[in-house]
Amino acid sequence: MYVCIDIGGTKIATAVVDTAMGSVVSDVHSIATHAELGGAEVLQRIIELAQHEVAQARQAGFDIAGVGVGSAGVIDPETGSILAATDIMPGWAGQPLGSALEQATGLPVRVTNDVMAHGVGEAAWGAGAGYQRVLACAVGTGIGGSIIINGLPVEGAHHVAGHIGHVCHRLAYGMHCSCGSDSGHLEAIASGSGIHAWYEQRRLACVAQSNAGSDVSEQAEQKLAFPPAANGGQVAQFASQGNVLASQVIHDAGIALGESLAGICHIVDPDVVVISGSVTHAGEPWWQAVQQGFAESSMPSIAATRVVLGSLDATAPLLGAAYVIESYLHRRNSQVEE
């Protein structure tokens, strides 16, 4: 069994995973990341959480063989250090996550990108189970992805394979991405934060255009037609209530995601595409738009690729992190025996 940790920009979750059963066997505990405090403080919070969870697991009678971690950022798979991170996790780049956890727990540790871990979980026990080649896409605050071949993620030459959110899309040019680019990255319009930013940009433009030359009563009507949103979830809520602008933004975001996934599939040619994350709860119009964008942008052979919703939700990265650490330990033990 393994203590597994899922590190995101909002929260850090942990649980004990039994890979023989393919399930979480303890309660999932989580704490706020408090990314705004900086990378060093976040690392210390993770260390303390890991020590506590390992101690609790052993007290409960679990035989813990290692610690599996899925973390936001670009990961060095050999050392577990954070090579790069976006503005969602300020100061996270450069943190020696793997070595710090090994020293703190006395256990072997394997760190992989959180979306790669999510994809591995879905490929092993979720919506991608039974397929040899899985393209996983997580659409939440940001957009991440992973290419899973025979159960393990493709890392790539620079450890960034599967960064779906940073492919370019024509509708995103001029929108600011969390990586710092204004050059049209998909995440800037199709993630939860991107949907919010895109809605607000278009809302303000509509308000300015409508208010030109209008009287006070007409301006009040425009506030109802173009209400401000607090986040991407509220944009989806407005869309479900029939707001025209919000509905268009949700539709356009879904189309952009579907088109981008089709483009990636022409290169990767997976057996199945698994889409997970909070934005998948944006409603049926969003899902239809994703499928429309995918179908209309695909060659006939690629259009036949199954595009499905993930089935594991928040447990996917925990299960995937367990699969990765177990695979690593199996390979290491095999090398020792040889």
CSV table of C-alpha atoms in Angstrom, one decimal:
chain,number,residue,atom,x,y,z
A,1,MET,CA,0.0,0.0,0.0
A,2,TYR,CA,1.1,3.6,-0.6
A,3,VAL,CA,0.5,7.0,0.9
A,4,CYS,CA,-0.4,9.2,-2.1
A,5,ILE,CA,-0.5,13.0,-2.3
A,6,ASP,CA,-2.2,15.2,-4.9
A,7,ILE,CA,-0.8,18.7,-5.0
A,8,GLY,CA,-2.8,21.4,-6.7
A,9,GLY,CA,-2.9,25.2,-6.6
A,10,THR,CA,-6.0,25.2,-4.4
A,11,LYS,CA,-5.7,22.1,-2.2
A,12,ILE,CA,-3.4,19.2,-1.2
A,13,ALA,CA,-5.2,15.8,-0.9
A,14,THR,CA,-3.8,12.6,0.5
A,15,ALA,CA,-5.0,9.0,1.0
A,16,VAL,CA,-3.8,5.4,1.3
A,17,VAL,CA,-4.1,3.5,-1.9
A,18,ASP,CA,-4.2,-0.3,-2.3
A,19,THR,CA,-3.1,-1.0,-5.9
A,20,ALA,CA,-4.1,-4.6,-5.6
A,21,MET,CA,-7.7,-3.4,-5.3
A,22,GLY,CA,-7.3,-0.3,-7.4
A,23,SER,CA,-9.0,1.8,-4.7
A,24,VAL,CA,-8.5,4.3,-1.9
A,25,VAL,CA,-8.7,2.5,1.4
A,26,SER,CA,-8.7,5.4,3.8
A,27,ASP,CA,-10.5,8.6,4.0
A,28,VAL,CA,-9.2,11.3,1.7
A,29,HIS,CA,-7.8,14.2,3.7
A,30,SER,CA,-7.1,17.6,2.3
A,31,ILE,CA,-5.7,20.9,3.4
A,32,ALA,CA,-5.6,24.3,1.6
A,33,THR,CA,-2.4,24.8,-0.5
A,34,HIS,CA,-2.0,28.5,0.3
A,35,ALA,CA,0.1,28.8,-2.8
A,36,GLU,CA,0.3,32.6,-2.2
A,37,LEU,CA,2.6,31.9,0.7
A,38,GLY,CA,5.3,30.7,-1.7
A,39,GLY,CA,7.0,27.5,-2.6
A,40,ALA,CA,9.0,26.9,0.5
A,41,GLU,CA,6.0,27.3,2.8
A,42,VAL,CA,3.9,24.9,0.6
A,43,LEU,CA,6.7,22.4,0.7
A,44,GLN,CA,6.8,22.5,4.5
A,45,ARG,CA,3.1,22.0,4.7
A,46,ILE,CA,3.4,18.9,2.4
A,47,ILE,CA,6.2,17.5,4.5
A,48,GLU,CA,4.2,17.8,7.7
A,49,LEU,CA,1.1,16.3,6.0
A,50,ALA,CA,3.1,13.4,4.6
A,51,GLN,CA,4.6,12.6,8.0
A,52,HIS,CA,1.2,12.7,9.6
A,53,GLU,CA,-0.4,10.5,7.0
A,54,VAL,CA,2.4,7.9,7.1
A,55,ALA,CA,2.2,7.7,10.9
A,56,GLN,CA,-1.6,7.5,10.8
A,57,ALA,CA,-1.5,4.8,8.1
A,58,ARG,CA,0.9,2.6,10.1
A,59,GLN,CA,-1.1,3.1,13.3
A,60,ALA,CA,-4.2,1.8,11.3
A,61,GLY,CA,-2.2,-1.3,10.4
A,62,PHE,CA,-1.3,-0.5,6.8
A,63,ASP,CA,2.0,-1.7,5.5
A,64,ILE,CA,3.2,1.4,3.6
A,65,ALA,CA,5.8,0.6,0.9
A,66,GLY,CA,6.3,4.2,-0.5
A,67,VAL,CA,4.9,7.6,-1.2
A,68,GLY,CA,3.4,8.5,-4.6
A,69,VAL,CA,2.9,12.1,-5.5
A,70,GLY,CA,1.1,13.9,-8.3
A,71,SER,CA,2.1,17.6,-8.3
A,72,ALA,CA,1.4,20.7,-10.3
A,73,GLY,CA,4.3,21.8,-12.3
A,74,VAL,CA,7.0,20.3,-14.6
A,75,ILE,CA,8.6,17.5,-12.7
A,76,ASP,CA,12.1,15.9,-13.0
A,77,PRO,CA,11.0,12.2,-12.8
A,78,GLU,CA,14.4,11.1,-11.4
A,79,THR,CA,14.7,13.5,-8.5
A,80,GLY,CA,11.1,14.6,-8.0
A,81,SER,CA,12.2,18.3,-8.1
A,82,ILE,CA,9.9,21.0,-9.6
A,83,LEU,CA,11.6,22.2,-12.8
A,84,ALA,CA,9.0,24.8,-13.7
A,85,ALA,CA,5.5,26.0,-12.6
A,86,THR,CA,3.0,28.6,-13.7
A,87,ASP,CA,1.7,31.6,-11.8
A,88,ILE,CA,-0.9,29.4,-10.1
A,89,MET,CA,1.9,28.2,-7.9
A,90,PRO,CA,4.3,31.1,-7.3
A,91,GLY,CA,7.7,30.0,-6.1
A,92,TRP,CA,7.0,26.4,-6.6
A,93,ALA,CA,9.7,26.0,-9.3
A,94,GLY,CA,13.0,24.7,-7.8
A,95,GLN,CA,11.5,23.0,-4.8
A,96,PRO,CA,13.2,19.7,-4.0
A,97,LEU,CA,9.9,17.9,-3.4
A,98,GLY,CA,11.0,14.3,-3.9
A,99,SER,CA,14.2,14.4,-1.8
A,100,ALA,CA,12.5,16.4,0.9
A,101,LEU,CA,9.7,13.8,1.2
A,102,GLU,CA,12.2,10.9,1.2
A,103,GLN,CA,14.1,12.4,4.0
A,104,ALA,CA,11.0,13.3,6.0
A,105,THR,CA,9.3,9.9,5.7
A,106,GLY,CA,12.2,7.5,5.3
A,107,LEU,CA,10.3,5.9,2.4
A,108,PRO,CA,10.9,5.7,-1.4
A,109,VAL,CA,9.1,8.5,-3.2
A,110,ARG,CA,8.1,9.0,-6.8
A,111,VAL,CA,6.8,12.3,-8.1
A,112,THR,CA,5.0,12.9,-11.3
A,113,ASN,CA,2.9,15.7,-12.8
A,114,ASP,CA,-0.6,15.8,-11.2
A,115,VAL,CA,-2.4,15.6,-14.6
A,116,MET,CA,-0.1,12.7,-15.6
A,117,ALA,CA,-1.0,11.0,-12.4
A,118,HIS,CA,-4.7,11.7,-13.1
A,119,GLY,CA,-4.4,10.2,-16.6
A,120,VAL,CA,-2.6,7.1,-15.2
A,121,GLY,CA,-5.4,6.6,-12.7
A,122,GLU,CA,-8.1,6.9,-15.4
A,123,ALA,CA,-6.1,4.6,-17.7
A,124,ALA,CA,-5.6,1.9,-15.0
A,125,TRP,CA,-8.9,1.9,-13.2
A,126,GLY,CA,-11.2,4.5,-14.7
A,127,ALA,CA,-12.7,5.4,-18.1
A,128,GLY,CA,-9.5,4.5,-19.9
A,129,ALA,CA,-9.2,1.0,-18.4
A,130,GLY,CA,-8.6,-1.7,-21.1
A,131,TYR,CA,-7.1,0.7,-23.6
A,132,GLN,CA,-3.4,0.6,-24.6
A,133,ARG,CA,-3.2,4.3,-25.6
A,134,VAL,CA,-5.0,7.0,-23.6
A,135,LEU,CA,-5.0,10.7,-24.1
A,136,ALA,CA,-6.2,12.3,-20.8
A,137,CYS,CA,-7.3,15.9,-20.5
A,138,ALA,CA,-8.1,17.6,-17.2
A,139,VAL,CA,-10.0,20.9,-17.5
A,140,GLY,CA,-10.2,22.7,-14.3
A,141,THR,CA,-8.7,26.0,-13.1
A,142,GLY,CA,-6.1,25.3,-15.8
A,143,ILE,CA,-5.9,22.7,-18.5
A,144,GLY,CA,-3.5,19.8,-18.3
A,145,GLY,CA,-3.1,16.5,-20.1
A,146,SER,CA,-1.1,13.3,-20.4
A,147,ILE,CA,-0.4,10.6,-22.9
A,148,ILE,CA,-0.6,7.2,-21.3
A,149,ILE,CA,0.9,4.2,-23.1
A,150,ASN,CA,0.6,0.8,-21.5
A,151,GLY,CA,-0.3,2.3,-18.2
A,152,LEU,CA,2.6,4.8,-17.8
A,153,PRO,CA,2.8,8.5,-18.9
A,154,VAL,CA,5.0,9.7,-21.7
A,155,GLU,CA,7.3,12.3,-20.2
A,156,GLY,CA,8.9,13.8,-23.3
A,157,ALA,CA,12.3,15.2,-23.8
A,158,HIS,CA,11.6,18.2,-21.6
A,159,HIS,CA,9.1,16.5,-19.2
A,160,VAL,CA,6.2,18.5,-20.6
A,161,ALA,CA,4.4,15.9,-22.9
A,162,GLY,CA,0.7,16.3,-22.7
A,163,HIS,CA,0.5,20.0,-21.9
A,164,ILE,CA,-2.7,20.4,-23.8
A,165,GLY,CA,-3.5,23.8,-22.2
A,166,HIS,CA,-0.6,25.4,-24.0
A,167,VAL,CA,-1.3,24.4,-27.5
A,168,CYS,CA,-2.5,27.4,-29.6
A,169,HIS,CA,-6.0,28.1,-30.7
A,170,ARG,CA,-7.1,30.9,-33.0
A,171,LEU,CA,-9.8,32.2,-30.6
A,172,ALA,CA,-7.3,32.7,-27.7
A,173,TYR,CA,-4.9,35.2,-29.3
A,174,GLY,CA,-4.5,38.2,-27.0
A,175,MET,CA,-5.8,36.3,-23.9
A,176,HIS,CA,-3.3,36.0,-21.1
A,177,CYS,CA,-2.3,32.4,-20.0
A,178,SER,CA,-1.1,31.4,-16.6
A,179,CYS,CA,2.3,30.5,-18.1
A,180,GLY,CA,2.8,34.2,-19.0
A,181,SER,CA,2.0,33.9,-22.7
A,182,ASP,CA,-0.4,36.1,-24.7
A,183,SER,CA,0.1,34.1,-27.8
A,184,GLY,CA,-3.2,32.2,-27.9
A,185,HIS,CA,-2.9,29.3,-25.5
A,186,LEU,CA,-6.0,27.2,-25.1
A,187,GLU,CA,-6.0,27.4,-21.3
A,188,ALA,CA,-6.6,31.1,-21.6
A,189,ILE,CA,-10.2,30.6,-22.9
A,190,ALA,CA,-11.2,27.0,-22.2
A,191,SER,CA,-10.2,26.4,-18.6
A,192,GLY,CA,-12.3,27.5,-15.7
A,193,SER,CA,-10.2,30.6,-15.1
A,194,GLY,CA,-10.0,31.2,-18.9
A,195,ILE,CA,-13.8,30.9,-19.3
A,196,HIS,CA,-14.2,33.5,-16.6
A,197,ALA,CA,-11.6,35.9,-18.1
A,198,TRP,CA,-13.0,35.5,-21.6
A,199,TYR,CA,-16.6,36.2,-20.4
A,200,GLU,CA,-15.5,39.3,-18.5
A,201,GLN,CA,-13.6,40.6,-21.5
A,202,ARG,CA,-16.6,40.1,-23.8
A,203,ARG,CA,-19.0,41.3,-21.2
A,204,LEU,CA,-17.2,44.6,-20.7
A,205,ALA,CA,-17.0,45.1,-24.4
A,206,CYS,CA,-20.8,44.5,-24.7
A,207,VAL,CA,-21.5,46.9,-21.8
A,208,ALA,CA,-19.4,49.6,-23.3
A,209,GLN,CA,-21.0,49.3,-26.7
A,210,SER,CA,-24.5,49.1,-25.3
A,211,ASN,CA,-24.1,52.1,-23.0
A,212,ALA,CA,-22.9,54.4,-25.7
A,213,GLY,CA,-25.5,57.1,-26.0
A,214,SER,CA,-28.0,55.2,-23.8
A,215,ASP,CA,-29.9,56.7,-20.8
A,216,VAL,CA,-29.8,55.5,-17.2
A,217,SER,CA,-32.7,53.0,-17.5
A,218,GLU,CA,-31.2,51.4,-20.5
A,219,GLN,CA,-27.8,51.1,-18.7
A,220,ALA,CA,-29.6,49.3,-15.9
A,221,GLU,CA,-31.1,46.8,-18.3
A,222,GLN,CA,-27.6,46.2,-19.7
A,223,LYS,CA,-26.3,45.3,-16.2
A,224,LEU,CA,-29.0,42.5,-16.2
A,225,ALA,CA,-28.1,41.3,-19.7
A,226,PHE,CA,-24.4,41.3,-18.9
A,227,PRO,CA,-24.0,40.5,-15.2
A,228,PRO,CA,-20.4,40.2,-13.8
A,229,ALA,CA,-19.2,36.7,-12.9
A,230,ALA,CA,-17.0,35.7,-9.9
A,231,ASN,CA,-15.6,32.7,-11.6
A,232,GLY,CA,-16.0,30.2,-14.4
A,233,GLY,CA,-18.6,28.2,-12.5
A,234,GLN,CA,-20.8,31.2,-12.3
A,235,VAL,CA,-20.5,31.8,-16.0
A,236,ALA,CA,-21.8,28.2,-16.5
A,237,GLN,CA,-24.6,29.0,-14.0
A,238,PHE,CA,-25.5,32.1,-16.0
A,239,ALA,CA,-25.5,29.9,-19.2
A,240,SER,CA,-27.8,27.4,-17.6
A,241,GLN,CA,-30.2,30.2,-16.8
A,242,GLY,CA,-30.4,31.3,-20.4
A,243,ASN,CA,-27.9,34.2,-20.4
A,244,VAL,CA,-27.0,34.7,-24.1
A,245,LEU,CA,-23.4,35.9,-23.6
A,246,ALA,CA,-22.6,33.3,-21.0
A,247,SER,CA,-24.1,30.6,-23.2
A,248,GLN,CA,-21.9,31.7,-26.2
A,249,VAL,CA,-18.8,31.7,-24.1
A,250,ILE,CA,-19.4,28.2,-22.8
A,251,HIS,CA,-20.2,27.0,-26.3
A,252,ASP,CA,-17.1,28.6,-27.8
A,253,ALA,CA,-14.9,27.2,-25.0
A,254,GLY,CA,-16.2,23.7,-25.7
A,255,ILE,CA,-15.6,24.1,-29.4
A,256,ALA,CA,-12.1,25.3,-28.9
A,257,LEU,CA,-11.3,22.4,-26.6
A,258,GLY,CA,-12.8,19.8,-29.0
A,259,GLU,CA,-10.9,21.3,-32.0
A,260,SER,CA,-7.6,21.3,-30.0
A,261,LEU,CA,-8.1,17.7,-28.9
A,262,ALA,CA,-8.8,16.6,-32.5
A,263,GLY,CA,-5.5,18.3,-33.6
A,264,ILE,CA,-3.6,16.4,-30.9
A,265,CYS,CA,-5.3,13.1,-31.8
A,266,HIS,CA,-4.0,13.5,-35.4
A,267,ILE,CA,-0.5,13.3,-33.9
A,268,VAL,CA,-0.9,10.9,-31.0
A,269,ASP,CA,-3.7,8.7,-32.4
A,270,PRO,CA,-5.0,7.4,-29.1
A,271,ASP,CA,-7.6,4.6,-28.5
A,272,VAL,CA,-9.6,6.9,-26.3
A,273,VAL,CA,-9.7,10.5,-25.0
A,274,VAL,CA,-10.7,10.9,-21.4
A,275,ILE,CA,-11.8,14.4,-20.2
A,276,SER,CA,-12.0,15.2,-16.5
A,277,GLY,CA,-12.0,18.2,-14.2
A,278,SER,CA,-14.4,20.7,-12.8
A,279,VAL,CA,-15.3,22.3,-16.2
A,280,THR,CA,-16.9,19.0,-17.2
A,281,HIS,CA,-19.8,20.0,-14.9
A,282,ALA,CA,-20.5,23.1,-17.1
A,283,GLY,CA,-23.5,21.4,-18.6
A,284,GLU,CA,-24.7,19.5,-21.6
A,285,PRO,CA,-24.3,22.4,-24.1
A,286,TRP,CA,-20.6,22.5,-23.2
A,287,TRP,CA,-20.2,18.7,-23.7
A,288,GLN,CA,-22.1,18.9,-27.0
A,289,ALA,CA,-19.8,21.7,-28.1
A,290,VAL,CA,-16.7,19.7,-27.3
A,291,GLN,CA,-18.0,16.8,-29.3
A,292,GLN,CA,-19.0,19.1,-32.2
A,293,GLY,CA,-15.5,20.7,-32.2
A,294,PHE,CA,-13.8,17.3,-32.2
A,295,ALA,CA,-16.0,15.8,-34.9
A,296,GLU,CA,-15.8,18.8,-37.3
A,297,SER,CA,-12.0,19.1,-37.0
A,298,SER,CA,-11.1,15.4,-37.4
A,299,MET,CA,-10.3,13.2,-40.3
A,300,PRO,CA,-12.8,10.3,-40.6
A,301,SER,CA,-10.5,7.8,-38.9
A,302,ILE,CA,-9.8,10.2,-36.0
A,303,ALA,CA,-13.4,11.2,-35.7
A,304,ALA,CA,-14.1,7.5,-34.7
A,305,THR,CA,-12.0,7.9,-31.6
A,306,ARG,CA,-14.0,7.6,-28.4
A,307,VAL,CA,-14.2,10.8,-26.4
A,308,VAL,CA,-15.5,10.1,-22.9
A,309,LEU,CA,-15.8,11.7,-19.5
A,310,GLY,CA,-13.6,10.5,-16.7
A,311,SER,CA,-15.1,8.3,-14.0
A,312,LEU,CA,-12.8,8.6,-11.0
A,313,ASP,CA,-13.1,12.4,-10.2
A,314,ALA,CA,-10.8,13.5,-7.4
A,315,THR,CA,-9.4,10.0,-6.6
A,316,ALA,CA,-7.8,9.7,-10.1
A,317,PRO,CA,-4.5,11.4,-9.3
A,318,LEU,CA,-4.1,9.5,-6.0
A,319,LEU,CA,-4.7,6.2,-7.7
A,320,GLY,CA,-2.3,7.2,-10.6
A,321,ALA,CA,0.4,8.3,-8.2
A,322,ALA,CA,0.2,4.9,-6.5
A,323,TYR,CA,0.5,3.1,-9.9
A,324,VAL,CA,3.6,5.2,-10.7
A,325,ILE,CA,5.4,4.5,-7.4
A,326,GLU,CA,4.6,0.8,-7.6
A,327,SER,CA,5.8,0.6,-11.2
A,328,TYR,CA,9.0,2.4,-10.2
A,329,LEU,CA,9.7,0.1,-7.2
A,330,HIS,CA,9.0,-3.0,-9.4
A,331,ARG,CA,11.5,-1.8,-12.0
A,332,ARG,CA,14.1,-1.0,-9.3
A,333,ASN,CA,13.7,-4.3,-7.6
A,334,SER,CA,14.0,-6.2,-10.9
A,335,GLN,CA,17.2,-4.4,-11.7
A,336,VAL,CA,18.6,-5.3,-8.2
A,337,GLU,CA,17.8,-9.0,-8.8
A,338,GLU,CA,19.5,-9.0,-12.2
